[in-house]
C-alpha cells in the first residue's frame, strides 16, 4: 500500500511541474506572437510615412501642373490681371493646404500603428512575466501537493 502512496505522490508532483512548464511555454509563444505583431505595426508605420511622403509629393506635382495650365490659359486669353493673380494665389494656397493635410493624415496612420505596436510590446512583456510565474507556480504546486499528500499518508 505504501508503494501506491509514493507513486501517487510522484505522479502529482510531476503533473504539477509539467503543467507549469506547458503554461510557461504557452506564455512564451504568446510573447513571441505579440513581438511579431509589434514589428508588423512598426513596419506599417514606416510604410504609412513613405506613402504619405509620396502622396504629398504627387499632390504638389499635380498642383504645380494645374497652376501652370491655369497661368498659361490666363496669358493665352489675355485675362492675366490682378484678380487673376489673386485667384491663382488662392489656388496655390489651397493646394499647399491639401498637401499638408495629406501629410497629416498619413502621419496619423503612422502614429496609430506605433501606438498599437506599444500595446503589443506591453502584452509581450506581460506574457514573458506570466511565463516565469507559470513555471514557478508549477514547482510550488508540486511542492505543496507533495507535502499535503505526504502529511495525509504518513502524518497521521
Short mmCIF file of N, CA, C and O in Angstrom, two decimals, residues 6-126:
data_model
loop_
_atom_site.label_atom_id
_atom_site.label_comp_id
_atom_site.label_asym_id
_atom_site.label_seq_id
_atom_site.Cartn_x
_atom_site.Cartn_y
_atom_site.Cartn_z
N UNK A 6 3.52 6.44 -2.61
CA UNK A 6 4.73 7.06 -3.15
C UNK A 6 4.55 7.36 -4.64
O UNK A 6 4.89 8.45 -5.12
N UNK A 7 4.00 6.39 -5.39
CA UNK A 7 3.75 6.60 -6.82
C UNK A 7 2.77 7.75 -7.02
O UNK A 7 2.97 8.61 -7.89
N UNK A 8 1.72 7.80 -6.23
CA UNK A 8 0.74 8.87 -6.32
C UNK A 8 1.39 10.22 -6.01
O UNK A 8 1.12 11.23 -6.68
N UNK A 9 2.25 10.22 -5.02
CA UNK A 9 2.97 11.44 -4.65
C UNK A 9 3.83 11.94 -5.81
O UNK A 9 3.80 13.13 -6.16
N UNK A 10 4.56 11.04 -6.43
CA UNK A 10 5.44 11.39 -7.54
C UNK A 10 4.62 11.84 -8.75
O UNK A 10 4.95 12.85 -9.38
N UNK A 11 3.55 11.14 -9.05
CA UNK A 11 2.71 11.49 -10.20
C UNK A 11 2.08 12.88 -10.03
O UNK A 11 2.01 13.65 -10.99
N UNK A 12 1.64 13.19 -8.84
CA UNK A 12 1.05 14.50 -8.57
C UNK A 12 2.09 15.61 -8.76
O UNK A 12 1.81 16.64 -9.37
N UNK A 13 3.28 15.36 -8.25
CA UNK A 13 4.35 16.36 -8.38
C UNK A 13 4.73 16.55 -9.85
O UNK A 13 4.86 17.68 -10.34
N UNK A 14 4.91 15.45 -10.57
CA UNK A 14 5.28 15.52 -11.99
C UNK A 14 4.19 16.23 -12.79
O UNK A 14 4.47 17.06 -13.65
N UNK A 15 2.95 15.92 -12.49
CA UNK A 15 1.83 16.55 -13.18
C UNK A 15 1.82 18.06 -12.97
O UNK A 15 1.61 18.84 -13.91
N UNK A 16 2.05 18.48 -11.75
CA UNK A 16 2.06 19.91 -11.44
C UNK A 16 3.22 20.62 -12.14
O UNK A 16 3.05 21.71 -12.70
N UNK A 17 4.39 20.00 -12.14
CA UNK A 17 5.56 20.59 -12.80
C UNK A 17 5.32 20.65 -14.31
O UNK A 17 5.60 21.67 -14.95
N UNK A 18 4.80 19.55 -14.88
CA UNK A 18 4.53 19.52 -16.33
C UNK A 18 3.52 20.60 -16.71
O UNK A 18 3.67 21.28 -17.73
N UNK A 19 2.51 20.78 -15.89
CA UNK A 19 1.51 21.82 -16.15
C UNK A 19 2.16 23.20 -16.12
O UNK A 19 1.87 24.05 -16.99
N UNK A 20 3.04 23.43 -15.17
CA UNK A 20 3.75 24.71 -15.10
C UNK A 20 4.62 24.94 -16.32
O UNK A 20 4.67 26.05 -16.87
N UNK A 21 5.30 23.88 -16.79
CA UNK A 21 6.16 24.00 -17.97
C UNK A 21 5.32 24.30 -19.21
O UNK A 21 5.66 25.16 -20.02
N UNK A 22 4.21 23.58 -19.37
CA UNK A 22 3.34 23.81 -20.54
C UNK A 22 2.77 25.23 -20.52
O UNK A 22 2.79 25.92 -21.55
N UNK A 23 2.31 25.67 -19.37
CA UNK A 23 1.78 27.04 -19.28
C UNK A 23 2.87 28.07 -19.57
O UNK A 23 2.62 29.08 -20.23
N UNK A 24 4.07 27.81 -19.09
CA UNK A 24 5.20 28.70 -19.35
C UNK A 24 5.49 28.78 -20.84
O UNK A 24 5.70 29.87 -21.39
N UNK A 25 5.50 27.63 -21.51
CA UNK A 25 5.77 27.61 -22.95
C UNK A 25 4.66 28.32 -23.73
O UNK A 25 4.95 29.01 -24.71
N UNK A 26 3.43 28.15 -23.30
CA UNK A 26 2.32 28.85 -23.96
C UNK A 26 2.48 30.36 -23.84
O UNK A 26 2.23 31.10 -24.80
N UNK A 27 2.88 30.82 -22.68
CA UNK A 27 3.08 32.27 -22.48
C UNK A 27 4.27 32.77 -23.30
O UNK A 27 4.23 33.88 -23.84
N UNK A 28 5.32 31.97 -23.41
CA UNK A 28 6.45 32.37 -24.25
C UNK A 28 6.03 32.48 -25.71
O UNK A 28 6.45 33.40 -26.42
N UNK A 29 5.20 31.55 -26.16
CA UNK A 29 4.70 31.60 -27.54
C UNK A 29 3.83 32.85 -27.75
O UNK A 29 3.93 33.51 -28.79
N UNK A 30 3.02 33.18 -26.75
CA UNK A 30 2.20 34.39 -26.84
C UNK A 30 3.09 35.63 -26.91
O UNK A 30 2.81 36.56 -27.69
N UNK A 31 4.16 35.64 -26.13
CA UNK A 31 5.08 36.78 -26.15
C UNK A 31 5.71 36.94 -27.53
O UNK A 31 5.82 38.06 -28.05
N UNK A 32 6.11 35.82 -28.14
CA UNK A 32 6.69 35.88 -29.49
C UNK A 32 5.67 36.41 -30.49
O UNK A 32 6.02 37.19 -31.39
N UNK A 33 4.41 35.99 -30.36
CA UNK A 33 3.36 36.45 -31.26
C UNK A 33 3.15 37.96 -31.09
O UNK A 33 3.04 38.69 -32.07
N UNK A 34 3.14 38.43 -29.85
CA UNK A 34 2.97 39.87 -29.62
C UNK A 34 4.16 40.66 -30.16
O UNK A 34 3.99 41.75 -30.71
N UNK A 35 5.36 40.13 -29.99
CA UNK A 35 6.55 40.80 -30.54
C UNK A 35 6.46 40.89 -32.06
O UNK A 35 6.80 41.92 -32.65
N UNK A 36 5.99 39.82 -32.69
CA UNK A 36 5.83 39.82 -34.14
C UNK A 36 4.79 40.87 -34.56
O UNK A 36 5.02 41.63 -35.51
N UNK A 37 3.66 40.89 -33.86
CA UNK A 37 2.61 41.87 -34.17
C UNK A 37 3.13 43.30 -34.01
O UNK A 37 2.81 44.19 -34.81
N UNK A 38 3.94 43.52 -32.98
CA UNK A 38 4.52 44.85 -32.77
C UNK A 38 5.44 45.22 -33.93
O UNK A 38 5.40 46.36 -34.42
N UNK A 39 6.24 44.27 -34.38
CA UNK A 39 7.13 44.54 -35.51
C UNK A 39 6.33 44.85 -36.78
O UNK A 39 6.71 45.74 -37.56
N UNK A 40 5.23 44.14 -36.98
CA UNK A 40 4.37 44.40 -38.14
C UNK A 40 3.81 45.83 -38.06
O UNK A 40 3.82 46.57 -39.06
N UNK A 41 3.34 46.22 -36.89
CA UNK A 41 2.79 47.57 -36.73
C UNK A 41 3.86 48.64 -36.93
O UNK A 41 3.59 49.70 -37.49
N UNK A 42 5.09 48.37 -36.48
CA UNK A 42 6.17 49.33 -36.69
C UNK A 42 6.48 49.47 -38.18
O UNK A 42 6.74 50.57 -38.67
N UNK A 43 6.44 48.36 -38.90
CA UNK A 43 6.65 48.42 -40.35
C UNK A 43 5.49 49.15 -41.02
O UNK A 43 5.69 49.91 -41.97
N UNK A 44 4.28 48.93 -40.52
CA UNK A 44 3.12 49.66 -41.05
C UNK A 44 3.30 51.16 -40.88
O UNK A 44 2.92 51.95 -41.75
N UNK A 45 3.85 51.57 -39.75
CA UNK A 45 4.08 53.00 -39.50
C UNK A 45 5.10 53.55 -40.50
O UNK A 45 4.89 54.63 -41.07
N UNK A 46 6.18 52.80 -40.72
CA UNK A 46 7.19 53.25 -41.70
C UNK A 46 6.57 53.33 -43.10
O UNK A 46 6.82 54.28 -43.85
N UNK A 47 5.75 52.34 -43.44
CA UNK A 47 5.11 52.33 -44.76
C UNK A 47 4.15 53.51 -44.90
O UNK A 47 4.10 54.15 -45.96
N UNK A 48 3.40 53.80 -43.85
CA UNK A 48 2.47 54.94 -43.90
C UNK A 48 3.23 56.24 -44.13
O UNK A 48 2.78 57.10 -44.90
N UNK A 49 4.37 56.38 -43.48
CA UNK A 49 5.16 57.60 -43.67
C UNK A 49 5.71 57.68 -45.10
O UNK A 49 5.72 58.76 -45.70
N UNK A 50 6.17 56.55 -45.62
CA UNK A 50 6.65 56.55 -47.02
C UNK A 50 5.51 56.88 -47.98
O UNK A 50 5.67 57.68 -48.91
N UNK A 51 4.35 56.25 -47.77
CA UNK A 51 3.19 56.52 -48.63
C UNK A 51 2.76 57.98 -48.51
O UNK A 51 2.39 58.60 -49.51
N UNK A 52 2.81 58.50 -47.30
CA UNK A 52 2.43 59.90 -47.09
C UNK A 52 3.35 60.85 -47.83
O UNK A 52 2.90 61.81 -48.46
N UNK A 53 4.65 60.58 -47.76
CA UNK A 53 5.62 61.44 -48.47
C UNK A 53 5.38 61.37 -49.97
O UNK A 53 5.40 62.40 -50.66
N UNK A 54 5.12 60.16 -50.46
CA UNK A 54 4.86 60.01 -51.89
C UNK A 54 3.57 60.74 -52.30
O UNK A 54 3.55 61.47 -53.28
N UNK A 55 2.50 60.53 -51.51
CA UNK A 55 1.22 61.17 -51.83
C UNK A 55 1.33 62.69 -51.76
O UNK A 55 0.77 63.40 -52.61
N UNK A 56 2.06 63.19 -50.78
CA UNK A 56 2.25 64.63 -50.64
C UNK A 56 3.02 65.18 -51.85
O UNK A 56 2.61 66.20 -52.44
N UNK A 57 4.10 64.51 -52.24
CA UNK A 57 4.87 64.96 -53.40
C UNK A 57 4.04 64.90 -54.68
O UNK A 57 4.08 65.82 -55.49
N UNK A 58 3.27 63.83 -54.83
CA UNK A 58 2.43 63.69 -56.00
C UNK A 58 1.37 64.79 -56.05
O UNK A 58 1.12 65.38 -57.11
N UNK A 59 0.79 65.09 -54.91
CA UNK A 59 -0.23 66.14 -54.86
C UNK A 59 0.38 67.50 -55.22
O UNK A 59 -0.22 68.28 -55.97
N UNK A 60 1.58 67.77 -54.72
CA UNK A 60 2.23 69.05 -55.07
C UNK A 60 2.57 69.10 -56.56
O UNK A 60 2.41 70.15 -57.20
N UNK A 61 3.04 67.98 -57.09
CA UNK A 61 3.37 67.94 -58.52
C UNK A 61 2.13 68.21 -59.36
O UNK A 61 2.16 69.01 -60.30
N UNK A 62 1.04 67.55 -59.03
CA UNK A 62 -0.21 67.76 -59.77
C UNK A 62 -0.69 69.20 -59.63
O UNK A 62 -1.19 69.80 -60.58
N UNK A 63 -0.51 69.76 -58.44
CA UNK A 63 -0.92 71.15 -58.21
C UNK A 63 -0.09 72.10 -59.07
O UNK A 63 -0.63 73.05 -59.66
N UNK A 64 1.22 71.85 -59.13
CA UNK A 64 2.07 72.71 -59.97
C UNK A 64 1.66 72.63 -61.44
O UNK A 64 1.65 73.64 -62.15
N UNK A 65 1.30 71.42 -61.88
CA UNK A 65 0.86 71.26 -63.27
C UNK A 65 -0.43 72.03 -63.52
O UNK A 65 -0.59 72.69 -64.56
N UNK A 66 -1.36 71.96 -62.57
CA UNK A 66 -2.63 72.69 -62.73
C UNK A 66 -2.38 74.20 -62.71
O UNK A 66 -3.00 74.95 -63.47
N UNK A 67 -1.47 74.63 -61.83
CA UNK A 67 -1.16 76.06 -61.77
C UNK A 67 -0.53 76.55 -63.08
O UNK A 67 -0.86 77.63 -63.57
N UNK A 68 0.35 75.74 -63.61
CA UNK A 68 0.98 76.12 -64.88
C UNK A 68 -0.06 76.20 -66.00
O UNK A 68 -0.04 77.14 -66.80
N UNK A 69 -0.98 75.24 -66.01
CA UNK A 69 -2.04 75.27 -67.04
C UNK A 69 -2.94 76.48 -66.83
O UNK A 69 -3.35 77.13 -67.81
N UNK A 70 -3.25 76.82 -65.58
CA UNK A 70 -4.08 77.99 -65.29
C UNK A 70 -3.39 79.27 -65.75
O UNK A 70 -4.02 80.12 -66.41
N UNK A 71 -2.11 79.40 -65.44
CA UNK A 71 -1.38 80.60 -65.87
C UNK A 71 -1.32 80.69 -67.39
O UNK A 71 -1.52 81.76 -67.97
N UNK A 72 -1.04 79.56 -68.01
CA UNK A 72 -0.94 79.55 -69.48
C UNK A 72 -2.27 79.95 -70.11
O UNK A 72 -2.30 80.75 -71.07
N UNK A 73 -3.37 79.45 -69.56
CA UNK A 73 -4.67 79.81 -70.14
C UNK A 73 -4.98 81.27 -69.88
O UNK A 73 -5.61 81.93 -70.71
N UNK A 74 -4.56 81.79 -68.73
CA UNK A 74 -4.77 83.21 -68.43
C UNK A 74 -4.01 84.11 -69.37
O UNK A 74 -4.54 85.10 -69.88
N UNK A 75 -2.76 83.74 -69.64
CA UNK A 75 -1.95 84.54 -70.56
C UNK A 75 -2.48 84.42 -71.99
O UNK A 75 -2.51 85.39 -72.74
N UNK A 76 -2.89 83.21 -72.32
CA UNK A 76 -3.39 82.95 -73.67
C UNK A 76 -4.67 83.74 -73.96
O UNK A 76 -4.86 84.27 -75.05
N UNK A 77 -5.54 83.82 -72.95
CA UNK A 77 -6.81 84.51 -73.15
C UNK A 77 -6.71 86.00 -72.87
O UNK A 77 -7.66 86.73 -73.10
N UNK A 78 -5.58 86.42 -72.35
CA UNK A 78 -5.37 87.84 -72.10
C UNK A 78 -6.04 88.35 -70.83
O UNK A 78 -6.21 89.56 -70.67
N UNK A 79 -6.41 87.48 -69.91
CA UNK A 79 -7.06 87.94 -68.67
C UNK A 79 -6.08 87.98 -67.50
O UNK A 79 -6.50 88.10 -66.37
N UNK A 80 -4.80 87.87 -67.76
CA UNK A 80 -3.81 87.89 -66.69
C UNK A 80 -3.77 89.30 -66.10
O UNK A 80 -3.17 90.21 -66.64
N UNK A 81 -4.49 89.46 -64.99
CA UNK A 81 -4.56 90.76 -64.33
C UNK A 81 -4.48 90.53 -62.83
O UNK A 81 -4.26 89.41 -62.37
N UNK A 82 -4.73 91.55 -62.04
CA UNK A 82 -4.67 91.47 -60.58
C UNK A 82 -5.62 90.43 -60.01
O UNK A 82 -5.25 89.63 -59.15
N UNK A 83 -6.84 90.42 -60.48
CA UNK A 83 -7.82 89.45 -59.99
C UNK A 83 -7.40 88.04 -60.36
O UNK A 83 -7.52 87.10 -59.57
N UNK A 84 -6.91 87.88 -61.56
CA UNK A 84 -6.45 86.57 -61.99
C UNK A 84 -5.33 86.07 -61.07
O UNK A 84 -5.33 84.91 -60.67
N UNK A 85 -4.41 86.95 -60.75
CA UNK A 85 -3.30 86.56 -59.87
C UNK A 85 -3.80 86.25 -58.45
O UNK A 85 -3.28 85.35 -57.80
N UNK A 86 -4.79 86.98 -57.99
CA UNK A 86 -5.36 86.70 -56.66
C UNK A 86 -5.99 85.30 -56.63
O UNK A 86 -5.80 84.54 -55.67
N UNK A 87 -6.72 84.97 -57.68
CA UNK A 87 -7.33 83.63 -57.77
C UNK A 87 -6.24 82.57 -57.83
O UNK A 87 -6.32 81.53 -57.17
N UNK A 88 -5.22 82.81 -58.60
CA UNK A 88 -4.11 81.85 -58.73
C UNK A 88 -3.42 81.66 -57.38
O UNK A 88 -3.08 80.54 -57.00
N UNK A 89 -3.21 82.77 -56.66
CA UNK A 89 -2.58 82.68 -55.33
C UNK A 89 -3.44 81.87 -54.37
O UNK A 89 -2.92 81.06 -53.60
N UNK A 90 -4.74 82.08 -54.41
CA UNK A 90 -5.65 81.31 -53.55
C UNK A 90 -5.60 79.83 -53.91
O UNK A 90 -5.63 78.96 -53.04
N UNK A 91 -5.51 79.57 -55.19
CA UNK A 91 -5.43 78.19 -55.64
C UNK A 91 -4.13 77.53 -55.16
O UNK A 91 -4.13 76.37 -54.73
N UNK A 92 -3.05 78.27 -55.18
CA UNK A 92 -1.76 77.76 -54.70
C UNK A 92 -1.83 77.49 -53.20
O UNK A 92 -1.37 76.43 -52.73
N UNK A 93 -2.41 78.40 -52.46
CA UNK A 93 -2.54 78.21 -51.01
C UNK A 93 -3.42 77.00 -50.69
O UNK A 93 -3.10 76.20 -49.80
N UNK A 94 -4.51 76.86 -51.43
CA UNK A 94 -5.40 75.71 -51.22
C UNK A 94 -4.69 74.39 -51.52
O UNK A 94 -4.84 73.40 -50.79
N UNK A 95 -3.90 74.39 -52.58
CA UNK A 95 -3.17 73.18 -52.95
C UNK A 95 -2.14 72.82 -51.88
O UNK A 95 -1.96 71.64 -51.55
N UNK A 96 -1.48 73.82 -51.33
CA UNK A 96 -0.50 73.55 -50.27
C UNK A 96 -1.19 73.03 -49.01
O UNK A 96 -0.68 72.11 -48.35
N UNK A 97 -2.34 73.58 -48.71
CA UNK A 97 -3.10 73.08 -47.55
C UNK A 97 -3.52 71.62 -47.77
O UNK A 97 -3.47 70.80 -46.85
N UNK A 98 -3.89 71.28 -48.99
CA UNK A 98 -4.24 69.89 -49.31
C UNK A 98 -3.03 68.98 -49.13
O UNK A 98 -3.15 67.87 -48.59
N UNK A 99 -1.87 69.41 -49.58
CA UNK A 99 -0.65 68.60 -49.43
C UNK A 99 -0.31 68.41 -47.95
O UNK A 99 0.05 67.30 -47.54
N UNK A 100 -0.45 69.46 -47.18
CA UNK A 100 -0.17 69.35 -45.73
C UNK A 100 -1.19 68.45 -45.04
O UNK A 100 -0.84 67.68 -44.14
N UNK A 101 -2.44 68.51 -45.47
CA UNK A 101 -3.47 67.63 -44.90
C UNK A 101 -3.18 66.17 -45.24
O UNK A 101 -3.37 65.28 -44.40
N UNK A 102 -2.68 65.95 -46.44
CA UNK A 102 -2.30 64.59 -46.82
C UNK A 102 -1.18 64.08 -45.93
O UNK A 102 -1.24 62.96 -45.43
N UNK A 103 -0.16 64.91 -45.72
CA UNK A 103 0.94 64.53 -44.83
C UNK A 103 0.41 64.21 -43.44
O UNK A 103 0.78 63.21 -42.82
N UNK A 104 -0.44 65.06 -42.93
CA UNK A 104 -1.01 64.88 -41.58
C UNK A 104 -1.78 63.57 -41.48
O UNK A 104 -1.63 62.82 -40.51
N UNK A 105 -2.62 63.28 -42.47
CA UNK A 105 -3.43 62.05 -42.44
C UNK A 105 -2.55 60.81 -42.42
O UNK A 105 -2.82 59.87 -41.65
N UNK A 106 -1.51 60.79 -43.22
CA UNK A 106 -0.62 59.63 -43.23
C UNK A 106 0.19 59.56 -41.93
O UNK A 106 0.48 58.47 -41.43
N UNK A 107 0.54 60.70 -41.39
CA UNK A 107 1.27 60.70 -40.11
C UNK A 107 0.38 60.15 -39.00
O UNK A 107 0.85 59.43 -38.11
N UNK A 108 -0.90 60.46 -39.04
CA UNK A 108 -1.83 59.92 -38.04
C UNK A 108 -1.95 58.40 -38.17
O UNK A 108 -2.03 57.69 -37.16
N UNK A 109 -1.90 57.89 -39.40
CA UNK A 109 -1.90 56.44 -39.59
C UNK A 109 -0.63 55.83 -38.97
O UNK A 109 -0.68 54.79 -38.32
N UNK A 110 0.49 56.50 -39.18
CA UNK A 110 1.75 56.01 -38.61
C UNK A 110 1.71 56.02 -37.09
O UNK A 110 2.13 55.06 -36.44
N UNK A 111 1.17 57.09 -36.52
CA UNK A 111 1.08 57.19 -35.06
C UNK A 111 0.15 56.11 -34.51
O UNK A 111 0.46 55.48 -33.49
N UNK A 112 -0.95 55.86 -35.18
CA UNK A 112 -1.85 54.78 -34.75
C UNK A 112 -1.13 53.44 -34.75
O UNK A 112 -1.27 52.66 -33.80
N UNK A 113 -0.36 53.18 -35.78
CA UNK A 113 0.39 51.92 -35.84
C UNK A 113 1.43 51.84 -34.74
O UNK A 113 1.61 50.78 -34.12
N UNK A 114 2.11 52.94 -34.46
CA UNK A 114 3.11 52.94 -33.39
C UNK A 114 2.46 52.76 -32.02
O UNK A 114 3.01 52.08 -31.15
N UNK A 115 1.28 53.34 -31.84
CA UNK A 115 0.56 53.14 -30.58
C UNK A 115 0.16 51.68 -30.41
O UNK A 115 0.31 51.11 -29.32
N UNK A 116 -0.32 51.07 -31.48
CA UNK A 116 -0.69 49.65 -31.41
C UNK A 116 0.55 48.79 -31.15
O UNK A 116 0.48 47.82 -30.41
N UNK A 117 1.65 49.18 -31.75
CA UNK A 117 2.90 48.46 -31.51
C UNK A 117 3.29 48.51 -30.03
O UNK A 117 3.72 47.50 -29.46
N UNK A 118 3.10 49.65 -29.42
CA UNK A 118 3.41 49.79 -27.98
C UNK A 118 2.52 48.88 -27.14
O UNK A 118 2.98 48.29 -26.16
N UNK A 119 1.26 48.77 -27.53
CA UNK A 119 0.34 47.87 -26.82
C UNK A 119 0.83 46.43 -26.94
O UNK A 119 0.89 45.69 -25.95
N UNK A 120 1.21 46.03 -28.16
CA UNK A 120 1.72 44.67 -28.35
C UNK A 120 3.00 44.42 -27.56
O UNK A 120 3.19 43.34 -27.00
N UNK A 121 3.88 45.41 -27.51
CA UNK A 121 5.13 45.25 -26.73
C UNK A 121 4.81 45.07 -25.25
O UNK A 121 5.43 44.25 -24.58
N UNK A 122 3.84 45.82 -24.75
CA UNK A 122 3.45 45.67 -23.34
C UNK A 122 2.85 44.29 -23.10
O UNK A 122 3.11 43.66 -22.06
N UNK A 123 2.04 43.81 -24.04
CA UNK A 123 1.45 42.48 -23.88
C UNK A 123 2.52 41.40 -23.93
O UNK A 123 2.44 40.41 -23.20
N UNK A 124 3.53 41.58 -24.76
CA UNK A 124 4.63 40.62 -24.83
C UNK A 124 5.40 40.58 -23.52
O UNK A 124 5.73 39.51 -23.00
N UNK A 125 5.63 41.75 -22.96
CA UNK A 125 6.32 41.83 -21.67
C UNK A 125 5.51 41.12 -20.59
O UNK A 125 6.07 40.36 -19.78
N UNK A 126 4.22 41.34 -20.58
CA UNK A 126 3.35 40.69 -19.60
C UNK A 126 3.32 39.18 -19.79
O UNK A 126 3.33 38.42 -18.82
#
